[in-house]
Amino acid sequence: MKRLRRLRQNEAIRNLVKETRLSPQDFIYPIFVTEGKNIKSSIKSMPNIFQYSIDRLSEILDEVKSSKISGIMIFGIPNPQDKDELATQAYSENGITQKAIRFIKKHYPEIICIADVCLCEYTKNGHCGLVKNGEILNDETLPLLCKTATSLAQAGADIIAPSDMMDGRIEAIRTALDNSGFKNTPIMAYSAKFASAYYGPFRDAAQSAPCFGDRKSYQMDFSNPKEALREIETDIEEGADIVMIKPALIYLDILKEACQKFNHPIAVYNVSGEYSMVKAAAINGWIDERKIVTENLTAMKRAGANIIITYHALDMAKWLNE
Ligand code: PBG
Ligand code: ZN
């Protein structure tokens, strides 16, 4: 008889033969930063996630620092009256994200600060690109993404993460960064970003829901695994240093294939809807949150993720550090 149970007989042996181990360093924690003062505002659809004004950002950054996770991803929320057709606040020197990054890098230089690059938080219509007659324009959007990326690098962002899904943006942004003195700033491309209903809670948190239509003309159709590999391949050819698959949990098939095919570091984004479903069930006492989160995050790493962006980051790090 083949006795596979020999290696399962007690916890010490199970730990010895464990093939996948989570570490706090695997994680990136997304943070929402809002204009205003003295704000720590809860997000209805995302339990235990808050929008912070810069003067209260230290409350969460201190936790990030002691958790030993690798870094954070910053999403800025401008004043609603400052949103316009051209997403001006996305690339303004005094935009909310630029101010937040300057604050973070001044007071917490050791935390890797990843800047999401997109226009949807800053456009009046909530789309990720410029809009004309109901069409989301591609080539006209690229210069604005380049301006946004260089302005965030200028503010001190350690990694630039374009999430807009316009064609040609990685090449355009790479060139813009190189030409502005940021040759060494890596790009983490949201490469296989699917048009997903799992982003719903995020759009509450970032106040970035599109006010007409949907994002299906730029984000990917979730039926298309081959196209996802083409997206990743294209971003690598255009100069991406790290590629991302998003959402995470229900796209582990894409992750696994991408790992086998490419030799670049791969990040996954365990998105807001994936987080909130776990939280909702946990709050109701229907599942054991710690065990479910550990199982979910281990699955991402087992499938090949090198970097896991997750709202569970601080909880998971705390459990791992215990
Ligand atoms: C901006 C952006 C989104 C997310 C990350 N960057 C929203 C979207 O594309 O609609 C989603 C993250 C999440 O759901 O946690 N383009
Ligand atoms: Zn966007």
mmCIF file of C-alpha atoms and ligand atoms in Angstrom:
data_model
loop_
_atom_site.group_PDB
_atom_site.id
_atom_site.type_symbol
_atom_site.label_atom_id
_atom_site.label_comp_id
_atom_site.label_asym_id
_atom_site.label_seq_id
_atom_site.Cartn_x
_atom_site.Cartn_y
_atom_site.Cartn_z
ATOM 1 C CA MET A 1 0.000 0.000 0.000
ATOM 2 C CA LYS A 2 1.214 3.512 -0.773
ATOM 3 C CA ARG A 3 0.879 5.307 2.568
ATOM 4 C CA LEU A 4 0.510 8.988 1.647
ATOM 5 C CA ARG A 5 -0.914 9.639 5.092
ATOM 6 C CA ARG A 6 2.558 9.098 6.619
ATOM 7 C CA LEU A 7 3.390 12.728 5.858
ATOM 8 C CA ARG A 8 0.109 13.996 7.294
ATOM 9 C CA GLN A 9 0.251 12.383 10.707
ATOM 10 C CA ASN A 10 1.009 15.473 12.778
ATOM 11 C CA GLU A 11 1.413 19.191 12.405
ATOM 12 C CA ALA A 12 5.213 19.164 12.582
ATOM 13 C CA ILE A 13 5.505 16.730 9.700
ATOM 14 C CA ARG A 14 2.826 18.529 7.737
ATOM 15 C CA ASN A 15 4.776 21.758 8.155
ATOM 16 C CA LEU A 16 7.969 20.045 7.051
ATOM 17 C CA VAL A 17 6.527 18.965 3.699
ATOM 18 C CA LYS A 18 4.427 22.058 3.045
ATOM 19 C CA GLU A 19 4.849 23.103 -0.600
ATOM 20 C CA THR A 20 3.431 26.607 -0.345
ATOM 21 C CA ARG A 21 4.060 29.075 2.467
ATOM 22 C CA LEU A 22 2.568 32.506 2.836
ATOM 23 C CA SER A 23 4.690 35.345 4.149
ATOM 24 C CA PRO A 24 3.737 38.937 4.984
ATOM 25 C CA GLN A 25 6.161 39.986 2.243
ATOM 26 C CA ASP A 26 3.831 38.488 -0.367
ATOM 27 C CA PHE A 27 1.282 41.201 0.231
ATOM 28 C CA ILE A 28 0.400 44.658 -1.004
ATOM 29 C CA TYR A 29 -2.393 46.530 0.775
ATOM 30 C CA PRO A 30 -4.626 48.975 -1.172
ATOM 31 C CA ILE A 31 -5.320 52.299 0.547
ATOM 32 C CA PHE A 32 -7.928 54.945 -0.339
ATOM 33 C CA VAL A 33 -6.900 58.535 0.288
ATOM 34 C CA THR A 34 -9.382 61.365 0.155
ATOM 35 C CA GLU A 35 -9.196 65.163 0.103
ATOM 36 C CA GLY A 36 -10.333 66.866 3.302
ATOM 37 C CA LYS A 37 -9.280 66.890 6.935
ATOM 38 C CA ASN A 38 -9.743 64.537 9.866
ATOM 39 C CA ILE A 39 -11.474 61.884 7.765
ATOM 40 C CA LYS A 40 -11.574 58.161 8.439
ATOM 41 C CA SER A 41 -14.681 57.189 6.593
ATOM 42 C CA SER A 42 -16.014 53.644 6.367
ATOM 43 C CA ILE A 43 -17.070 52.096 3.052
ATOM 44 C CA LYS A 44 -20.457 50.445 3.284
ATOM 45 C CA SER A 45 -19.703 47.585 0.909
ATOM 46 C CA MET A 46 -16.186 46.933 2.271
ATOM 47 C CA PRO A 47 -16.207 46.127 6.004
ATOM 48 C CA ASN A 48 -13.124 47.385 7.870
ATOM 49 C CA ILE A 49 -11.780 49.341 4.883
ATOM 50 C CA PHE A 50 -11.721 53.155 5.146
ATOM 51 C CA GLN A 51 -11.004 56.289 3.181
ATOM 52 C CA TYR A 52 -8.381 58.386 4.978
ATOM 53 C CA SER A 53 -7.505 62.031 4.643
ATOM 54 C CA ILE A 54 -3.748 62.632 4.558
ATOM 55 C CA ASP A 55 -3.652 63.996 8.124
ATOM 56 C CA ARG A 56 -4.937 60.628 9.388
ATOM 57 C CA LEU A 57 -3.039 58.374 6.996
ATOM 58 C CA SER A 58 -0.472 57.526 9.667
ATOM 59 C CA GLU A 59 -3.088 55.519 11.535
ATOM 60 C CA ILE A 60 -3.058 52.900 8.806
ATOM 61 C CA LEU A 61 0.576 53.380 7.693
ATOM 62 C CA ASP A 62 1.812 52.562 11.199
ATOM 63 C CA GLU A 63 -0.078 49.283 10.964
ATOM 64 C CA VAL A 64 1.368 48.613 7.508
ATOM 65 C CA LYS A 65 4.859 49.260 8.831
ATOM 66 C CA SER A 66 4.597 46.916 11.796
ATOM 67 C CA SER A 67 2.880 44.201 9.714
ATOM 68 C CA LYS A 68 6.046 43.738 7.593
ATOM 69 C CA ILE A 69 4.043 43.492 4.370
ATOM 70 C CA SER A 70 5.903 44.683 1.261
ATOM 71 C CA GLY A 71 3.921 47.736 0.374
ATOM 72 C CA ILE A 72 0.761 49.572 -0.446
ATOM 73 C CA MET A 73 -1.194 50.617 -3.492
ATOM 74 C CA ILE A 74 -2.581 54.133 -3.453
ATOM 75 C CA PHE A 75 -5.956 55.237 -4.807
ATOM 76 C CA GLY A 76 -6.688 58.944 -4.585
ATOM 77 C CA ILE A 77 -10.191 60.351 -4.359
ATOM 78 C CA PRO A 78 -10.404 63.984 -5.520
ATOM 79 C CA ASN A 79 -13.144 66.423 -4.529
ATOM 80 C CA PRO A 80 -16.181 65.628 -6.729
ATOM 81 C CA GLN A 81 -16.292 69.238 -7.975
ATOM 82 C CA ASP A 82 -12.690 68.898 -9.256
ATOM 83 C CA LYS A 83 -13.533 66.045 -11.638
ATOM 84 C CA ASP A 84 -13.586 67.160 -15.280
ATOM 85 C CA GLU A 85 -13.547 65.863 -18.854
ATOM 86 C CA LEU A 86 -9.737 65.827 -19.024
ATOM 87 C CA ALA A 87 -9.112 64.196 -15.617
ATOM 88 C CA THR A 88 -6.920 67.159 -14.694
ATOM 89 C CA GLN A 89 -6.518 66.067 -11.082
ATOM 90 C CA ALA A 90 -4.927 62.792 -12.197
ATOM 91 C CA TYR A 91 -1.770 64.607 -13.319
ATOM 92 C CA SER A 92 -1.829 67.800 -11.302
ATOM 93 C CA GLU A 93 1.170 68.354 -9.037
ATOM 94 C CA ASN A 94 -1.226 68.956 -6.176
ATOM 95 C CA GLY A 95 -3.567 66.086 -6.999
ATOM 96 C CA ILE A 96 -4.664 64.017 -4.033
ATOM 97 C CA THR A 97 -2.573 60.990 -5.046
ATOM 98 C CA GLN A 98 0.553 63.100 -5.580
ATOM 99 C CA LYS A 99 0.127 64.728 -2.160
ATOM 100 C CA ALA A 100 -0.469 61.364 -0.495
ATOM 101 C CA ILE A 101 2.615 59.801 -2.096
ATOM 102 C CA ARG A 102 4.828 62.727 -1.045
ATOM 103 C CA PHE A 103 3.562 62.337 2.524
ATOM 104 C CA ILE A 104 4.101 58.572 2.530
ATOM 105 C CA LYS A 105 7.584 58.650 1.057
ATOM 106 C CA LYS A 106 8.622 61.400 3.480
ATOM 107 C CA HIS A 107 7.448 59.603 6.607
ATOM 108 C CA TYR A 108 7.553 55.921 5.586
ATOM 109 C CA PRO A 109 10.361 55.609 3.020
ATOM 110 C CA GLU A 110 10.689 51.857 3.603
ATOM 111 C CA ILE A 111 7.122 51.046 2.459
ATOM 112 C CA ILE A 112 6.951 50.302 -1.286
ATOM 113 C CA CYS A 113 4.420 52.704 -2.684
ATOM 114 C CA ILE A 114 2.669 51.572 -5.854
ATOM 115 C CA ALA A 115 0.653 54.169 -7.742
ATOM 116 C CA ASP A 116 -2.396 53.016 -9.695
ATOM 117 C CA VAL A 117 -2.534 54.970 -12.951
ATOM 118 C CA CYS A 118 -6.011 55.496 -14.341
ATOM 119 C CA LEU A 119 -8.378 58.315 -15.156
ATOM 120 C CA CYS A 120 -11.674 56.920 -13.850
ATOM 121 C CA GLU A 121 -11.363 58.443 -10.371
ATOM 122 C CA TYR A 122 -10.784 61.853 -11.983
ATOM 123 C CA THR A 123 -13.110 62.017 -14.987
ATOM 124 C CA LYS A 124 -16.647 63.362 -14.615
ATOM 125 C CA ASN A 125 -18.046 60.374 -16.498
ATOM 126 C CA GLY A 126 -16.089 57.780 -14.498
ATOM 127 C CA HIS A 127 -14.470 56.123 -17.517
ATOM 128 C CA CYS A 128 -10.806 55.115 -17.641
ATOM 129 C CA GLY A 129 -10.162 57.106 -20.825
ATOM 130 C CA LEU A 130 -11.246 60.251 -22.623
ATOM 131 C CA VAL A 131 -14.794 60.108 -23.936
ATOM 132 C CA LYS A 132 -16.145 61.548 -27.175
ATOM 133 C CA ASN A 133 -19.718 60.950 -28.356
ATOM 134 C CA GLY A 134 -20.014 57.992 -26.023
ATOM 135 C CA GLU A 135 -16.803 56.396 -27.302
ATOM 136 C CA ILE A 136 -13.821 55.746 -25.009
ATOM 137 C CA LEU A 137 -10.895 57.084 -27.047
ATOM 138 C CA ASN A 138 -7.659 55.116 -27.044
ATOM 139 C CA ASP A 139 -4.823 57.106 -28.618
ATOM 140 C CA GLU A 140 -6.030 60.445 -27.249
ATOM 141 C CA THR A 141 -5.977 58.973 -23.740
ATOM 142 C CA LEU A 142 -2.334 57.861 -23.889
ATOM 143 C CA PRO A 143 -0.722 61.294 -23.375
ATOM 144 C CA LEU A 144 -2.836 61.855 -20.262
ATOM 145 C CA LEU A 145 -1.799 58.479 -18.853
ATOM 146 C CA CYS A 146 1.839 59.396 -19.565
ATOM 147 C CA LYS A 147 1.432 62.715 -17.760
ATOM 148 C CA THR A 148 -0.226 60.948 -14.831
ATOM 149 C CA ALA A 149 2.509 58.307 -14.615
ATOM 150 C CA THR A 150 5.380 60.810 -14.714
ATOM 151 C CA SER A 151 3.681 63.068 -12.207
ATOM 152 C CA LEU A 152 3.214 60.137 -9.792
ATOM 153 C CA ALA A 153 6.838 59.084 -10.268
ATOM 154 C CA GLN A 154 7.845 62.695 -9.629
ATOM 155 C CA ALA A 155 5.870 62.602 -6.374
ATOM 156 C CA GLY A 156 7.924 59.571 -5.334
ATOM 157 C CA ALA A 157 5.959 56.478 -6.395
ATOM 158 C CA ASP A 158 8.221 53.407 -6.332
ATOM 159 C CA ILE A 159 6.226 51.479 -8.941
ATOM 160 C CA ILE A 160 3.788 52.697 -11.598
ATOM 161 C CA ALA A 161 0.738 50.486 -12.153
ATOM 162 C CA PRO A 162 -1.403 51.381 -15.186
ATOM 163 C CA SER A 163 -4.924 49.949 -14.773
ATOM 164 C CA ASP A 164 -6.740 51.683 -17.640
ATOM 165 C CA MET A 165 -6.482 48.903 -20.291
ATOM 166 C CA MET A 166 -5.899 51.251 -23.241
ATOM 167 C CA ASP A 167 -3.844 49.672 -26.055
ATOM 168 C CA GLY A 168 -0.227 50.781 -26.288
ATOM 169 C CA ARG A 169 -0.117 52.367 -22.848
ATOM 170 C CA ILE A 170 2.805 50.408 -21.460
ATOM 171 C CA GLU A 171 5.084 51.412 -24.314
ATOM 172 C CA ALA A 172 3.910 55.024 -24.120
ATOM 173 C CA ILE A 173 4.344 55.216 -20.347
ATOM 174 C CA ARG A 174 7.751 53.483 -20.446
ATOM 175 C CA THR A 175 8.983 56.037 -22.972
ATOM 176 C CA ALA A 176 7.544 58.937 -20.992
ATOM 177 C CA LEU A 177 9.148 57.717 -17.746
ATOM 178 C CA ASP A 178 12.507 57.178 -19.460
ATOM 179 C CA ASN A 179 12.417 60.644 -20.985
ATOM 180 C CA SER A 180 11.631 62.317 -17.665
ATOM 181 C CA GLY A 181 14.437 60.807 -15.639
ATOM 182 C CA PHE A 182 12.599 57.742 -14.320
ATOM 183 C CA LYS A 183 14.450 54.984 -16.184
ATOM 184 C CA ASN A 184 14.578 52.964 -12.976
ATOM 185 C CA THR A 185 10.914 53.177 -12.050
ATOM 186 C CA PRO A 186 9.351 49.752 -12.671
ATOM 187 C CA ILE A 187 5.968 49.302 -14.340
ATOM 188 C CA MET A 188 3.499 46.813 -12.902
ATOM 189 C CA ALA A 189 0.961 46.416 -15.706
ATOM 190 C CA TYR A 190 -2.623 45.439 -15.047
ATOM 191 C CA SER A 191 -2.311 43.159 -18.065
ATOM 192 C CA ALA A 192 -5.149 40.666 -17.873
ATOM 193 C CA LYS A 193 -7.772 42.878 -16.312
ATOM 194 C CA PHE A 194 -11.235 41.479 -16.860
ATOM 195 C CA ALA A 195 -14.501 43.443 -17.042
ATOM 196 C CA SER A 196 -15.722 42.091 -13.737
ATOM 197 C CA ALA A 197 -18.704 42.594 -11.473
ATOM 198 C CA TYR A 198 -16.270 41.911 -8.623
ATOM 199 C CA TYR A 199 -15.106 45.564 -8.801
ATOM 200 C CA GLY A 200 -18.481 46.796 -7.527
ATOM 201 C CA PRO A 201 -17.457 47.607 -3.931
ATOM 202 C CA PHE A 202 -14.252 49.347 -5.112
ATOM 203 C CA ARG A 203 -16.304 51.767 -7.171
ATOM 204 C CA ASP A 204 -18.136 52.739 -3.956
ATOM 205 C CA ALA A 205 -14.811 53.156 -2.206
ATOM 206 C CA ALA A 206 -13.160 55.198 -4.961
ATOM 207 C CA GLN A 207 -16.327 56.884 -6.208
ATOM 208 C CA SER A 208 -15.367 55.846 -9.717
ATOM 209 C CA ALA A 209 -18.378 54.046 -11.213
ATOM 210 C CA PRO A 210 -18.896 54.913 -14.904
ATOM 211 C CA CYS A 211 -21.955 57.153 -15.251
ATOM 212 C CA PHE A 212 -22.974 55.583 -18.579
ATOM 213 C CA GLY A 213 -22.349 52.200 -20.186
ATOM 214 C CA ASP A 214 -19.731 49.776 -18.895
ATOM 215 C CA ARG A 215 -16.024 49.059 -19.280
ATOM 216 C CA LYS A 216 -16.367 46.158 -21.725
ATOM 217 C CA SER A 217 -14.815 48.039 -24.661
ATOM 218 C CA TYR A 218 -11.476 48.207 -22.834
ATOM 219 C CA GLN A 219 -11.436 45.649 -20.011
ATOM 220 C CA MET A 220 -11.345 41.995 -21.074
ATOM 221 C CA ASP A 221 -14.141 39.523 -21.665
ATOM 222 C CA PHE A 222 -13.933 36.904 -18.922
ATOM 223 C CA SER A 223 -14.631 34.164 -21.492
ATOM 224 C CA ASN A 224 -11.224 34.595 -23.164
ATOM 225 C CA PRO A 225 -8.167 32.884 -21.675
ATOM 226 C CA LYS A 226 -6.082 33.037 -24.873
ATOM 227 C CA GLU A 227 -6.694 36.737 -25.264
ATOM 228 C CA ALA A 228 -5.527 37.170 -21.666
ATOM 229 C CA LEU A 229 -2.192 35.592 -22.599
ATOM 230 C CA ARG A 230 -1.932 37.935 -25.598
ATOM 231 C CA GLU A 231 -2.525 40.915 -23.317
ATOM 232 C CA ILE A 232 0.236 39.740 -20.989
ATOM 233 C CA GLU A 233 2.594 39.039 -23.875
ATOM 234 C CA THR A 234 1.949 42.471 -25.360
ATOM 235 C CA ASP A 235 2.596 44.252 -22.074
ATOM 236 C CA ILE A 236 5.855 42.339 -21.621
ATOM 237 C CA GLU A 237 6.948 43.263 -25.152
ATOM 238 C CA GLU A 238 6.064 46.891 -24.446
ATOM 239 C CA GLY A 239 8.265 46.921 -21.357
ATOM 240 C CA ALA A 240 6.242 45.842 -18.324
ATOM 241 C CA ASP A 241 8.471 44.667 -15.462
ATOM 242 C CA ILE A 242 5.687 42.936 -13.544
ATOM 243 C CA VAL A 243 2.377 41.760 -15.000
ATOM 244 C CA MET A 244 -0.907 41.431 -13.186
ATOM 245 C CA ILE A 245 -3.991 39.288 -13.401
ATOM 246 C CA LYS A 246 -7.176 40.683 -11.960
ATOM 247 C CA PRO A 247 -9.417 39.533 -10.278
ATOM 248 C CA ALA A 248 -7.475 36.759 -8.561
ATOM 249 C CA LEU A 249 -9.501 33.902 -7.145
ATOM 250 C CA ILE A 250 -11.749 33.061 -10.036
ATOM 251 C CA TYR A 251 -8.921 33.570 -12.560
ATOM 252 C CA LEU A 252 -6.394 31.096 -11.157
ATOM 253 C CA ASP A 253 -6.520 29.210 -14.461
ATOM 254 C CA ILE A 254 -5.149 32.288 -16.229
ATOM 255 C CA LEU A 255 -2.529 32.768 -13.516
ATOM 256 C CA LYS A 256 -1.327 29.192 -13.764
ATOM 257 C CA GLU A 257 -1.012 29.336 -17.539
ATOM 258 C CA ALA A 258 0.722 32.690 -17.444
ATOM 259 C CA CYS A 259 3.245 31.336 -14.925
ATOM 260 C CA GLN A 260 4.084 28.458 -17.184
ATOM 261 C CA LYS A 261 4.423 30.670 -20.233
ATOM 262 C CA PHE A 262 6.206 33.794 -18.982
ATOM 263 C CA ASN A 263 9.237 34.442 -16.816
ATOM 264 C CA HIS A 264 8.205 37.823 -15.430
ATOM 265 C CA PRO A 265 7.017 38.288 -11.857
ATOM 266 C CA ILE A 266 3.254 37.955 -11.704
ATOM 267 C CA ALA A 267 0.941 39.827 -9.381
ATOM 268 C CA VAL A 268 -2.710 39.068 -8.707
ATOM 269 C CA TYR A 269 -5.282 41.532 -7.435
ATOM 270 C CA ASN A 270 -7.688 39.934 -4.982
ATOM 271 C CA VAL A 271 -10.363 42.528 -5.662
ATOM 272 C CA SER A 272 -13.000 44.280 -3.609
ATOM 273 C CA GLY A 273 -15.892 41.922 -4.436
ATOM 274 C CA GLU A 274 -13.808 38.874 -3.574
ATOM 275 C CA TYR A 275 -12.959 40.515 -0.253
ATOM 276 C CA SER A 276 -16.463 41.673 0.571
ATOM 277 C CA MET A 277 -18.060 38.266 -0.073
ATOM 278 C CA VAL A 278 -15.689 36.706 2.452
ATOM 279 C CA LYS A 279 -16.305 39.513 4.957
ATOM 280 C CA ALA A 280 -20.078 39.295 4.598
ATOM 281 C CA ALA A 281 -20.106 35.561 5.238
ATOM 282 C CA ALA A 282 -17.655 35.947 8.127
ATOM 283 C CA ILE A 283 -19.685 38.700 9.791
ATOM 284 C CA ASN A 284 -22.724 36.441 9.604
ATOM 285 C CA GLY A 285 -20.770 33.656 11.290
ATOM 286 C CA TRP A 286 -21.218 31.380 8.274
ATOM 287 C CA ILE A 287 -17.521 30.783 7.675
ATOM 288 C CA ASP A 288 -14.293 30.950 9.672
ATOM 289 C CA GLU A 289 -12.671 34.106 8.295
ATOM 290 C CA ARG A 290 -9.110 33.268 9.238
ATOM 291 C CA LYS A 291 -9.263 29.799 7.733
ATOM 292 C CA ILE A 292 -11.033 30.932 4.561
ATOM 293 C CA VAL A 293 -8.636 33.814 3.955
ATOM 294 C CA THR A 294 -5.618 31.582 4.556
ATOM 295 C CA GLU A 295 -6.991 29.021 2.101
ATOM 296 C CA ASN A 296 -7.826 31.655 -0.533
ATOM 297 C CA LEU A 297 -4.460 33.419 -0.381
ATOM 298 C CA THR A 298 -2.559 30.113 -0.336
ATOM 299 C CA ALA A 299 -4.422 29.104 -3.506
ATOM 300 C CA MET A 300 -3.187 32.253 -5.269
ATOM 301 C CA LYS A 301 0.397 31.577 -4.270
ATOM 302 C CA ARG A 302 0.104 27.874 -5.109
ATOM 303 C CA ALA A 303 -1.096 28.795 -8.617
ATOM 304 C CA GLY A 304 2.031 30.909 -9.030
ATOM 305 C CA ALA A 305 1.445 34.455 -7.800
ATOM 306 C CA ASN A 306 4.620 36.248 -6.706
ATOM 307 C CA ILE A 307 2.757 39.283 -5.409
ATOM 308 C CA ILE A 308 -0.736 39.368 -3.895
ATOM 309 C CA ILE A 309 -2.594 42.656 -3.717
ATOM 310 C CA THR A 310 -5.331 42.167 -1.146
ATOM 311 C CA TYR A 311 -7.552 43.982 1.342
ATOM 312 C CA HIS A 312 -6.888 41.026 3.676
ATOM 313 C CA ALA A 313 -3.154 41.879 3.773
ATOM 314 C CA LEU A 314 -3.008 43.323 7.287
ATOM 315 C CA ASP A 315 -5.200 40.605 8.835
ATOM 316 C CA MET A 316 -3.247 37.830 7.124
ATOM 317 C CA ALA A 317 0.092 39.359 8.142
ATOM 318 C CA LYS A 318 -1.117 39.596 11.735
ATOM 319 C CA TRP A 319 -2.095 35.908 11.712
ATOM 320 C CA LEU A 320 1.246 34.947 10.159
ATOM 321 C CA ASN A 321 3.182 37.047 12.654
ATOM 322 C CA GLU A 322 1.402 35.543 15.689
HETATM 323 C C1 PBG B 1 -9.272 51.648 -11.712
HETATM 324 C C2 PBG B 1 -9.253 50.431 -10.856
HETATM 325 C C3 PBG B 1 -10.331 49.597 -10.493
HETATM 326 C C4 PBG B 1 -9.825 48.648 -9.611
HETATM 327 C C5 PBG B 1 -8.458 48.898 -9.492
HETATM 328 N N1 PBG B 1 -8.132 49.989 -10.279
HETATM 329 C C6 PBG B 1 -11.778 49.692 -10.825
HETATM 330 C C7 PBG B 1 -12.270 49.449 -12.178
HETATM 331 O O1 PBG B 1 -11.536 49.120 -13.113
HETATM 332 O O2 PBG B 1 -13.470 49.631 -12.330
HETATM 333 C C8 PBG B 1 -10.635 47.574 -8.934
HETATM 334 C C9 PBG B 1 -10.089 47.090 -7.635
HETATM 335 C C10 PBG B 1 -11.034 46.348 -6.764
HETATM 336 O O3 PBG B 1 -12.166 45.995 -7.130
HETATM 337 O O4 PBG B 1 -10.633 46.096 -5.621
HETATM 338 N N2 PBG B 1 -9.365 51.408 -13.059
HETATM 339 ZN ZN ZN B 2 -10.020 53.134 -14.399
#
